[in-house]
mmCIF file of C-alpha atoms in Angstrom:
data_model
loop_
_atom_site.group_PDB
_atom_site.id
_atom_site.type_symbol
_atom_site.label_atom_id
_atom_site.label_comp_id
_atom_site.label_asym_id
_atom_site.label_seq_id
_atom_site.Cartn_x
_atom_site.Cartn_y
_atom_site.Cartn_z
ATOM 1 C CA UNK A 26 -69.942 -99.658 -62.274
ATOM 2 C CA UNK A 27 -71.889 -102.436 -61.755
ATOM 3 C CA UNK A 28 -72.386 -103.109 -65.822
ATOM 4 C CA UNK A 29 -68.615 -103.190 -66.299
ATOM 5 C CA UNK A 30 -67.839 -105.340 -63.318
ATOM 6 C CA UNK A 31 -70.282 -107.953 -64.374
ATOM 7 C CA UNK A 32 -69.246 -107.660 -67.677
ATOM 8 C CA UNK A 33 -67.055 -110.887 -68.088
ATOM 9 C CA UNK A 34 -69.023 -113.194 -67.098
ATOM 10 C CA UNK A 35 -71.592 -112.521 -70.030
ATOM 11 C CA UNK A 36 -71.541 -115.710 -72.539
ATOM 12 C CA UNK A 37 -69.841 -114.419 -75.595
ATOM 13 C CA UNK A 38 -71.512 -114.667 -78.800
ATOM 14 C CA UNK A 39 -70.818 -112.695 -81.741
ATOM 15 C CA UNK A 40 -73.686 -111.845 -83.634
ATOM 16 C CA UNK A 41 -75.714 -114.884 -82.698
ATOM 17 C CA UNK A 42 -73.122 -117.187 -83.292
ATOM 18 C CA UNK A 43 -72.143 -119.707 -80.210
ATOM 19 C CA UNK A 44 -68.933 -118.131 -79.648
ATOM 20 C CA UNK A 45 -68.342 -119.945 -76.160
ATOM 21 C CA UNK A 46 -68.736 -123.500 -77.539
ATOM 22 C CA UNK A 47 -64.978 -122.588 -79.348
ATOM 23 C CA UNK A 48 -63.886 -121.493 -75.933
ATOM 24 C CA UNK A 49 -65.207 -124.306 -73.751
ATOM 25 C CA UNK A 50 -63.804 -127.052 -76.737
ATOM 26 C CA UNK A 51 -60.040 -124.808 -76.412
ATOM 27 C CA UNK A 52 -58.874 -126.723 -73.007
ATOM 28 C CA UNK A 53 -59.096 -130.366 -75.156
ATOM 29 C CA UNK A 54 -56.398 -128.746 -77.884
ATOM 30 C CA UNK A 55 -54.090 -128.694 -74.451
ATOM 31 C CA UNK A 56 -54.171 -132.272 -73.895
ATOM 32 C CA UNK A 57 -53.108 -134.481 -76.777
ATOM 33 C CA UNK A 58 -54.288 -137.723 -77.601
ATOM 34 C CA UNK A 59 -51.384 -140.055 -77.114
ATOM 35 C CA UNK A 60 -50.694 -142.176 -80.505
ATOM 36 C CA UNK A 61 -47.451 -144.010 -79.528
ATOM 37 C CA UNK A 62 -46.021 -146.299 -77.570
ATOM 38 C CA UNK A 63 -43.370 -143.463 -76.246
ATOM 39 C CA UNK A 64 -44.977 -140.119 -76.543
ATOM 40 C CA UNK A 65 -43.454 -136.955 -76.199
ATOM 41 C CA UNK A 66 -42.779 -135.201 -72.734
ATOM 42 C CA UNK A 67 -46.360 -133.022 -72.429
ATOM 43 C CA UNK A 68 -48.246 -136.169 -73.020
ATOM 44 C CA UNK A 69 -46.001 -138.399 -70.696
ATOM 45 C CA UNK A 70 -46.677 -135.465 -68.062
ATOM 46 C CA UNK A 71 -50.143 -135.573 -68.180
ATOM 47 C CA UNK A 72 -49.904 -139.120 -68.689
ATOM 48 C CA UNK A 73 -48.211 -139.216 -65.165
ATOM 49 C CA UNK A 74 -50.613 -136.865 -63.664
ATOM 50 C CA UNK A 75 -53.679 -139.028 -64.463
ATOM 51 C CA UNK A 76 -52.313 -141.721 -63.107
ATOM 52 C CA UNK A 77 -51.064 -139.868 -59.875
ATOM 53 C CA UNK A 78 -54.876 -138.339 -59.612
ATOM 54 C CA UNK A 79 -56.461 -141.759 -60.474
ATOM 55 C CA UNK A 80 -54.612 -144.001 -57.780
ATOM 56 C CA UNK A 81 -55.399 -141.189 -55.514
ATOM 57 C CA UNK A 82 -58.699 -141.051 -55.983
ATOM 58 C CA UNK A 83 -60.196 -144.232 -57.353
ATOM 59 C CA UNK A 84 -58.972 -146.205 -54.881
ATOM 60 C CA UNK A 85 -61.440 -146.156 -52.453
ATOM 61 C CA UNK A 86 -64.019 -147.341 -54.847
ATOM 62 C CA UNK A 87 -64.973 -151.527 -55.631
ATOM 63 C CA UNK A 88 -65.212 -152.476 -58.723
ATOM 64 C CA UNK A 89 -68.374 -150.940 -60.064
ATOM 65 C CA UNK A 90 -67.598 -147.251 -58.729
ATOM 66 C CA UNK A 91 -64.160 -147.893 -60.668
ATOM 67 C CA UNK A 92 -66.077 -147.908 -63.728
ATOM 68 C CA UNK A 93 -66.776 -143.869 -63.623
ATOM 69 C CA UNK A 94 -62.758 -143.380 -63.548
ATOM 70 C CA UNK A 95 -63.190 -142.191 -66.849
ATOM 71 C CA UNK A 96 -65.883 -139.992 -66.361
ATOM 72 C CA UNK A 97 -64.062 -138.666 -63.249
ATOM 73 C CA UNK A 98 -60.506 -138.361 -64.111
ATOM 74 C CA UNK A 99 -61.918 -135.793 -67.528
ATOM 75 C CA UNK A 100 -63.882 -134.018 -65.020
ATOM 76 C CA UNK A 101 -61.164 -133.388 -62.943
ATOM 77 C CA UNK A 102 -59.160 -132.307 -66.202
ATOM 78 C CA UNK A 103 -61.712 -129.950 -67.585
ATOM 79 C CA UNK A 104 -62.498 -128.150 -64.507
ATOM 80 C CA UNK A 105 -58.792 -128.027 -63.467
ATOM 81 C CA UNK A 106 -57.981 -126.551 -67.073
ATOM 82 C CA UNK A 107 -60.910 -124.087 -67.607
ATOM 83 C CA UNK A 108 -60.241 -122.824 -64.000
ATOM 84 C CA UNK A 109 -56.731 -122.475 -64.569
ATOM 85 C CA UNK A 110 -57.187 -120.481 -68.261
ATOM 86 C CA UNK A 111 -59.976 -118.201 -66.978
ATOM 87 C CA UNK A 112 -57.079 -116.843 -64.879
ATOM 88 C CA UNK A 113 -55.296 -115.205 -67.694
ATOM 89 C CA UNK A 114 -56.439 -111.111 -68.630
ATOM 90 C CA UNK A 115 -59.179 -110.421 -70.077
ATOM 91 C CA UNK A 116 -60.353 -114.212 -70.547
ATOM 92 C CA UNK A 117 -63.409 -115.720 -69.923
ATOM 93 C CA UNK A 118 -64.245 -119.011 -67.732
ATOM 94 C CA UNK A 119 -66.852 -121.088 -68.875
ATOM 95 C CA UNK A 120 -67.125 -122.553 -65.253
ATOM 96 C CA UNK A 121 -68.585 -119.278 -63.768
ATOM 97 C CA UNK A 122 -71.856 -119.498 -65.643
ATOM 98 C CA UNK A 123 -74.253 -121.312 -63.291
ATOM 99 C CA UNK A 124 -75.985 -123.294 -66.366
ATOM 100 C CA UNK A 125 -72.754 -125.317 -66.932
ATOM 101 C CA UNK A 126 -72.143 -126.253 -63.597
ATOM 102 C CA UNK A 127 -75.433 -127.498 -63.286
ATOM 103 C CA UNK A 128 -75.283 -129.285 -66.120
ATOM 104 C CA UNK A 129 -72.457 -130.765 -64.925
ATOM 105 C CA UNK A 130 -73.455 -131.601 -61.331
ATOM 106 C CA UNK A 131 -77.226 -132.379 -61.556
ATOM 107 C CA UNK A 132 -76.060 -135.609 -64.128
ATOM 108 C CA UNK A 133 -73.510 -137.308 -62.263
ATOM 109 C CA UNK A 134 -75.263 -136.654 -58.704
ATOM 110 C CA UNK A 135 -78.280 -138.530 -60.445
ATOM 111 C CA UNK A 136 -76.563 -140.983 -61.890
ATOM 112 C CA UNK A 137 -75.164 -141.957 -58.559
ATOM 113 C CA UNK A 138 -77.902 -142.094 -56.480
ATOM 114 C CA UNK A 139 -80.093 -143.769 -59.219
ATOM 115 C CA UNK A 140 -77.113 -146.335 -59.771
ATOM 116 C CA UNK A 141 -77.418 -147.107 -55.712
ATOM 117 C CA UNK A 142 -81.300 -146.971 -55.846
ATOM 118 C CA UNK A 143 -81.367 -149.489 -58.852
ATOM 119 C CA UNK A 144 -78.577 -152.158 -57.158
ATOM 120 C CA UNK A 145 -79.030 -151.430 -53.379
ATOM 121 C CA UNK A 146 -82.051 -150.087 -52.743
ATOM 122 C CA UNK A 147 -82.284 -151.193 -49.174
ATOM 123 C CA UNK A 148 -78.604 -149.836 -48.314
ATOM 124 C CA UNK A 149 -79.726 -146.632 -50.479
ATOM 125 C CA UNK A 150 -82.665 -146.046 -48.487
ATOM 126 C CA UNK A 151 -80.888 -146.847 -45.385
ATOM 127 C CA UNK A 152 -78.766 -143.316 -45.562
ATOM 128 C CA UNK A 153 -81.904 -141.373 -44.747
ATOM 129 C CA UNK A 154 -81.496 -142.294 -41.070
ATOM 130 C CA UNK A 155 -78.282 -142.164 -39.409
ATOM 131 C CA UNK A 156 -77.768 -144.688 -36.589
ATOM 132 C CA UNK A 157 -78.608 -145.246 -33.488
ATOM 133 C CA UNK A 158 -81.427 -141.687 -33.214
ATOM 134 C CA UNK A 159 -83.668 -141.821 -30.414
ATOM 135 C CA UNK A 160 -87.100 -143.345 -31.881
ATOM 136 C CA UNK A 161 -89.518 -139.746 -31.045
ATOM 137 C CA UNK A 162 -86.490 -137.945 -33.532
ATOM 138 C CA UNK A 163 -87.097 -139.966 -36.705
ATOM 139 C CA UNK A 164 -89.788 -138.289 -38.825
ATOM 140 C CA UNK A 165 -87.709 -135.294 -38.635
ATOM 141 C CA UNK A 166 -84.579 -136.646 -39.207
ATOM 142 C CA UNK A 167 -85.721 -138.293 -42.725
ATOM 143 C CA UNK A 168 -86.783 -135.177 -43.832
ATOM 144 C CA UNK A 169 -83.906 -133.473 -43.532
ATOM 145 C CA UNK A 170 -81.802 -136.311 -44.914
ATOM 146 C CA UNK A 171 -83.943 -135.881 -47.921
ATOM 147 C CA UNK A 172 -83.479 -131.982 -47.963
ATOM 148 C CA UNK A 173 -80.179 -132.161 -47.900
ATOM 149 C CA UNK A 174 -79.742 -135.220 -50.403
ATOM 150 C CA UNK A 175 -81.731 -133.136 -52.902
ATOM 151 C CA UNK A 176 -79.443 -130.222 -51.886
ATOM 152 C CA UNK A 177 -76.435 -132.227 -53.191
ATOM 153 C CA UNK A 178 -76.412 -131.367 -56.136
ATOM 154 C CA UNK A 179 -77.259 -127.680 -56.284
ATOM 155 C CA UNK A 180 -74.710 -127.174 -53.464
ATOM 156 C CA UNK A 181 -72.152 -128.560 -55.861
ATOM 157 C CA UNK A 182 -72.919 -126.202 -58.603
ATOM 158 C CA UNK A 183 -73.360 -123.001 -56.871
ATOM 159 C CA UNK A 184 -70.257 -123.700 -55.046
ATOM 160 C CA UNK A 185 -67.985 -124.110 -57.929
ATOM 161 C CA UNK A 186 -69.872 -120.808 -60.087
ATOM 162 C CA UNK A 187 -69.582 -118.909 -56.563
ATOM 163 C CA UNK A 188 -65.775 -119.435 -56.316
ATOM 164 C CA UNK A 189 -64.825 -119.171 -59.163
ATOM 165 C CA UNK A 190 -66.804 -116.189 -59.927
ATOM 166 C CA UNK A 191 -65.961 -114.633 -56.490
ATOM 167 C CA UNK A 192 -62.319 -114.969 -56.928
ATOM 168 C CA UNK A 193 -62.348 -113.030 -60.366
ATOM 169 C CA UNK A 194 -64.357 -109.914 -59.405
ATOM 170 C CA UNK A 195 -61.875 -109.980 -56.482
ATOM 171 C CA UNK A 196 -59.483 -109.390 -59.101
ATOM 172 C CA UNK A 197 -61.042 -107.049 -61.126
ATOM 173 C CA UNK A 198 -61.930 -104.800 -57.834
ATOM 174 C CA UNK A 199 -57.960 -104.680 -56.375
ATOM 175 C CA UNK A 200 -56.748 -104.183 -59.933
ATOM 176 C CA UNK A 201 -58.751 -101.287 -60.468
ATOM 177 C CA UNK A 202 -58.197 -99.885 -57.199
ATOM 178 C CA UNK A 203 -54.247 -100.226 -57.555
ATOM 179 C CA UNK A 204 -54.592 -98.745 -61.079
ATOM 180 C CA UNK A 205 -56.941 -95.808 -59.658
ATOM 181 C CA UNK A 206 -53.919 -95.306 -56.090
ATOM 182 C CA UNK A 207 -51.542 -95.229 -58.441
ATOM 183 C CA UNK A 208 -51.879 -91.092 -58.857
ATOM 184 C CA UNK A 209 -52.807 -90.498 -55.719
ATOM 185 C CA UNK A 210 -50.227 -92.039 -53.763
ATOM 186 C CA UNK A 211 -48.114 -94.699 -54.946
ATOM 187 C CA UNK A 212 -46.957 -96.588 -51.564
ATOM 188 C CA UNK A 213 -50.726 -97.277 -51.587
ATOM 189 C CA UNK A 214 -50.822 -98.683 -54.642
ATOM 190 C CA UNK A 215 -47.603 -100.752 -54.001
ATOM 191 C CA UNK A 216 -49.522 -102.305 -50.995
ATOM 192 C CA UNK A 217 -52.166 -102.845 -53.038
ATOM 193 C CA UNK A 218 -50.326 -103.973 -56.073
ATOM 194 C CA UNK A 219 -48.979 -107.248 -52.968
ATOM 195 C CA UNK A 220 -51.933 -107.970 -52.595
ATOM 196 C CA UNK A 221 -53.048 -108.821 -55.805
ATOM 197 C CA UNK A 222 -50.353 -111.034 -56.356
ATOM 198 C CA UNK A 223 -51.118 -112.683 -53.392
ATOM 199 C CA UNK A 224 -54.464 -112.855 -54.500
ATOM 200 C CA UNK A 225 -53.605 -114.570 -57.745
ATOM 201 C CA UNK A 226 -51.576 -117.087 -56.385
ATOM 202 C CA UNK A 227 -54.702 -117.919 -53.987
ATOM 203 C CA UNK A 228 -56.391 -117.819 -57.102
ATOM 204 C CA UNK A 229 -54.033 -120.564 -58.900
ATOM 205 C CA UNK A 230 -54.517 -122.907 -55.991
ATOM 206 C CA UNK A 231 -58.797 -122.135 -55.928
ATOM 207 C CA UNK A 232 -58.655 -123.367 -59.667
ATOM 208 C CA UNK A 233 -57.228 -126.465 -58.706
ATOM 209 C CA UNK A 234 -58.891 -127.409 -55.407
ATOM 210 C CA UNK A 235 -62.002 -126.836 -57.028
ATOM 211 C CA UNK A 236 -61.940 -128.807 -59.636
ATOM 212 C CA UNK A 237 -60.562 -131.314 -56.903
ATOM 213 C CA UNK A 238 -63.447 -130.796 -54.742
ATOM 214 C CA UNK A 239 -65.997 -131.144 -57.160
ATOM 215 C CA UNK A 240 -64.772 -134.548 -58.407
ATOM 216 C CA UNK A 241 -63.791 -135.992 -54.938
ATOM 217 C CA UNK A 242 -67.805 -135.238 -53.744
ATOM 218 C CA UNK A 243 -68.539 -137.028 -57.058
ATOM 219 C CA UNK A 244 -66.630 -139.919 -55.971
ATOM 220 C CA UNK A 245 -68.090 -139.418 -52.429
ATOM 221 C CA UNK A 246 -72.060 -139.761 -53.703
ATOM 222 C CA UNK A 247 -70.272 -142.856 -55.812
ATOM 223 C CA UNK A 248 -68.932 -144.801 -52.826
ATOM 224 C CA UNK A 249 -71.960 -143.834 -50.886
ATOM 225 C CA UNK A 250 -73.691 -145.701 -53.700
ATOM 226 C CA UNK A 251 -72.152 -148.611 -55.326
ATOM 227 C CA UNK B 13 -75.799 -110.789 -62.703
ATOM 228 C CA UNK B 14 -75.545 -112.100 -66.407
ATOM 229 C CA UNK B 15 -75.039 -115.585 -65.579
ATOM 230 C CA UNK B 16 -78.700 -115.711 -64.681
ATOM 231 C CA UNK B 17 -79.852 -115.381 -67.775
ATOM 232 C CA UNK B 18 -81.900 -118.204 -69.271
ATOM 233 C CA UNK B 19 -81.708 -117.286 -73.198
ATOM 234 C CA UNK B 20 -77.951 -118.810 -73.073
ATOM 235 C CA UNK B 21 -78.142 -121.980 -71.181
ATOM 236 C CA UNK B 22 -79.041 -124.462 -73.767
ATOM 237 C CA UNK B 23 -76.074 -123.188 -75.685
ATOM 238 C CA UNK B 24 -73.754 -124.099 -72.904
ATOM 239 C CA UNK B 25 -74.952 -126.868 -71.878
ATOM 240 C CA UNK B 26 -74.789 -128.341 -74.804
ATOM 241 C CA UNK B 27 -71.120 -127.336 -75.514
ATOM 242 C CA UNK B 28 -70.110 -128.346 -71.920
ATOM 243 C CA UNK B 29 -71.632 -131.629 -73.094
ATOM 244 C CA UNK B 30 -69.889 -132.149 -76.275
ATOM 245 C CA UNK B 31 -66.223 -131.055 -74.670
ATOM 246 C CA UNK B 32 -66.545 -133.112 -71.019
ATOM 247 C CA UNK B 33 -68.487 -136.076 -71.785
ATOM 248 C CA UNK B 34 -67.527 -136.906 -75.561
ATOM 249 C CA UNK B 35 -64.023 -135.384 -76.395
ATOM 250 C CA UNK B 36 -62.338 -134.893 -72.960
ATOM 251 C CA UNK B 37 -63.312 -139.079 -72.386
ATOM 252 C CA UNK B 38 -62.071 -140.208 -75.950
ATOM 253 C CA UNK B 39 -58.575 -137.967 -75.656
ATOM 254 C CA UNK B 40 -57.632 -140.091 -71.769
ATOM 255 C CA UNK B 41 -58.956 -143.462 -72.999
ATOM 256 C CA UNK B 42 -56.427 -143.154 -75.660
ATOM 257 C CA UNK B 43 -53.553 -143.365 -73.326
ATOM 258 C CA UNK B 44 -51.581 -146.751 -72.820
ATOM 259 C CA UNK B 45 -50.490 -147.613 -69.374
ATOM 260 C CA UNK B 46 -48.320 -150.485 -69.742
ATOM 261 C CA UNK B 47 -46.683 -152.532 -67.318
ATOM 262 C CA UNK B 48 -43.230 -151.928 -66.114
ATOM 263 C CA UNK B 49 -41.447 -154.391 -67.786
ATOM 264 C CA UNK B 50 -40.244 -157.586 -65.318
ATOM 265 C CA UNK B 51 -37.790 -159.939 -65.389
ATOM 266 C CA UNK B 52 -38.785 -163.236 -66.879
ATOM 267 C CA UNK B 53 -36.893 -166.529 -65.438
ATOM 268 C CA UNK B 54 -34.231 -167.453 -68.463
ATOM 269 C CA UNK B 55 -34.158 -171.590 -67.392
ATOM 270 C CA UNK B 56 -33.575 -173.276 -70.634
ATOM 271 C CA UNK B 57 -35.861 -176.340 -70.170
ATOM 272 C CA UNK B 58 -33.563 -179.407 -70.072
ATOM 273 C CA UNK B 59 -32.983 -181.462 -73.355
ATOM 274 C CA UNK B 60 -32.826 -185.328 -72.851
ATOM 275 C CA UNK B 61 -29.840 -186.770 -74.497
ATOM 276 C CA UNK B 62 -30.217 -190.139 -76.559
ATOM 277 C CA UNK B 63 -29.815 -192.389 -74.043
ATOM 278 C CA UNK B 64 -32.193 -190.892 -71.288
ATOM 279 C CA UNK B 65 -35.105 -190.973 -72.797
ATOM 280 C CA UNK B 66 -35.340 -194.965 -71.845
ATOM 281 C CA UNK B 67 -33.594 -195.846 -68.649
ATOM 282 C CA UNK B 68 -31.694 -198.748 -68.552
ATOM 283 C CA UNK B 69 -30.509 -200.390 -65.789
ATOM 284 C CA UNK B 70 -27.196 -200.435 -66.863
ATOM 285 C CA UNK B 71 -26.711 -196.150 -67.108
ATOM 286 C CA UNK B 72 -27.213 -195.625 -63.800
ATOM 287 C CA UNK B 73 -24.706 -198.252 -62.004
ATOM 288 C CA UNK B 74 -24.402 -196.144 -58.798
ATOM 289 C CA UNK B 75 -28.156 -195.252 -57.819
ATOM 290 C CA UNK B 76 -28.938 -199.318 -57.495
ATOM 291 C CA UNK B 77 -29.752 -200.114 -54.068
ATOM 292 C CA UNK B 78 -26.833 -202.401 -53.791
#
C-alpha cells in the first residue's frame, strides 16, 4: 500500500524524457499575455486580480522592496495555479516535490537578506538581537537568531511540499476508504463520501493560502530588509 | 517517499526556473494599467481682440481714477 499511495508524487518522465517541465510550463497557457488596449474578460479578470493582490501586498514596502512586485505577484500566480490544478484526479502538482520548493525559497530568502546585508548592514545585523535583553542573555540569544534566520528558508519550503502533499494523500486515503465502505455498508460510506467533500473544499482554500503565505513571508524577509 | 529522490532535482529545478522566473514575469509585465481617465479643465484661453493688445487711454473711459 505504501507504493501506490506514494505513487503520485513521483516526477513523471516518460522514458527519460522531462515530462514534468510540460506540466510545470501548463499553468502559463492559463494566463494570457494581454496585447490590447481592451482585452477580453479572462485577461481583464486576472488583470483585476493582480492589481487587487499587488495593492494588498506591496504596499507596505518603500521604494526598493517595490521593485520585487514582479517577482512576487508571478510567485503568487504560479503557486496559486499549480496548487489549484494539482487538485483535479489523477493530476500531478509540481509544488509537492521538495526540490522545487527549495529552489524556489532558498533564492528569494537570499536575495533578501543579501540585498539588506549589502545596503544596511548595520540595521541587518541589528535583527540578531531583539531589544531591550538583559546583558548575561545575549550570546545565546544571537545564536538562536542565527538558527532560526538560516531556518527561514527551509521552513518555507518544507511547509509548502508538507501541505500540499499532506492534503492530497488525505484525499487519496478517504477516497479509497469510501470506495472500499461502499459494499459493506453504504451509510458509512455516505458519511465518508461528506467528508471528502469537505475535505476538498479545505483543500481549494489550502491551495490558495499557501501560495499566499509563501509570498507574504517573502515580502516579510523583504521589508525586514530594504 | 519519492520526492526525496536526488536523480530528479536538477530537472525540476530547472523547469521551475524557466516557468516562474522567465515566462510567468514576461506574461504580467505585459499588462497595461492605465489611468482612469479624468476630467481635463475645457477654459478656452482668452483671445485679445484688435484693440486690446495696446491700451489706450481712451478704451477704458470708466476705470480712470476720475
Amino acid at each position: 500500500m505504501n507504493e501506490n499511495l506514494f505513487a503520485s508524487f513521483i516526477t513523471p518522465m516518460m522514458l527519460g524524457l522531462p515530462l514534468v517541465t510540460l506540466i510545470v510550463l501548463f499553468p502559463s497557457l492559463l494566463f494570457p499575455t494581454s496585447n490590447r488596449l481592451i482585452n477580453n474578460r479572462l485577461i481583464s479578470l486576472q488583470q483585476w486580480i493582480l492589481q487587487l493582490v499587488s495593492k494588498q501586498m506591496m504596499s507596505i514596502h518603500n521604494t526598493k522592496g517595490q521593485t520585487w512586485t514582479l517577482m512576487l505577484m508571478s510567485l503568487i500566480l504560479f503557486i496559486g495555479s499549480t496548487n489549484l490544478l494539482g487538485l483535479l484526479p489523477h493530476s500531478f502538482t509540481p509544488t509537492t516535490q521538495l526540490s522545487m520548493n527549495l529552489g524556489m525559497a532558498i533564492p528569494l530568502w537570499a536575495g533578501a537578506v543579501i540585498t539588506g546585508f549589502r545596503n544596511k548592514t548595520k540595521a541587518s545585523l541589528a535583527h540578531f538581537l531583539p531589544q531591550g535583553t538583559p546583558t548575561p542573555l545575549i550570546p545565546m540569544l544571537v545564536i538562536i537568531e542565527t538558527i532560526s534566520l538560516f531556518i527561514q528558508p527551509v521552513a518555507l519550503a518544507v511547509r509548502l511540499t508538507a501541505n500540499i502533499t499532506a492534503g492530497h494523500l488525505l484525499i487519496h486515503l478517504i477516497g479509497g476508504a469510501t470506495l472500499a465502505l461502499m459494499n459493506i455498508n453504504i451509510t458509512t460510506a455516505l458519511i465518508t463520501f461528506i467528508i471528502l467533500i469537505l475535505l476538498t473544499i479545505l483543500e481549494f482554500a489550502v491551495a490558495m493560502i499557501q501560495a499566499y503565505v509563501f509570498t507574504l513571508l517573502v515580502s516579510l524577509y523583504l521589508h525586514d530588509n530594504t | 517517499m519519492p520526492q526525496l529522490d536526488t536523480s530528479t532535482w536538477l530537472t525540476m529545478i530547472m523547469s521551475m526556473f524557466l516557468v516562474l522566473f522567465i515566462i510567468f514575469q514576461l506574461k504580467i509585465s505585459k499588462h497595461n494599467f492605465y489611468h482612469n481617465p479624468e476630467l481635463m479643465t475645457t477654459k478656452a484661453p482668452k483671445q485679445n481682440t484688435p484693440w486690446e493688445t495696446k491700451w489706450t487711454k481712451i478704451y477704458l473711459p470708466l476705470l480712470l481714477p476720475l
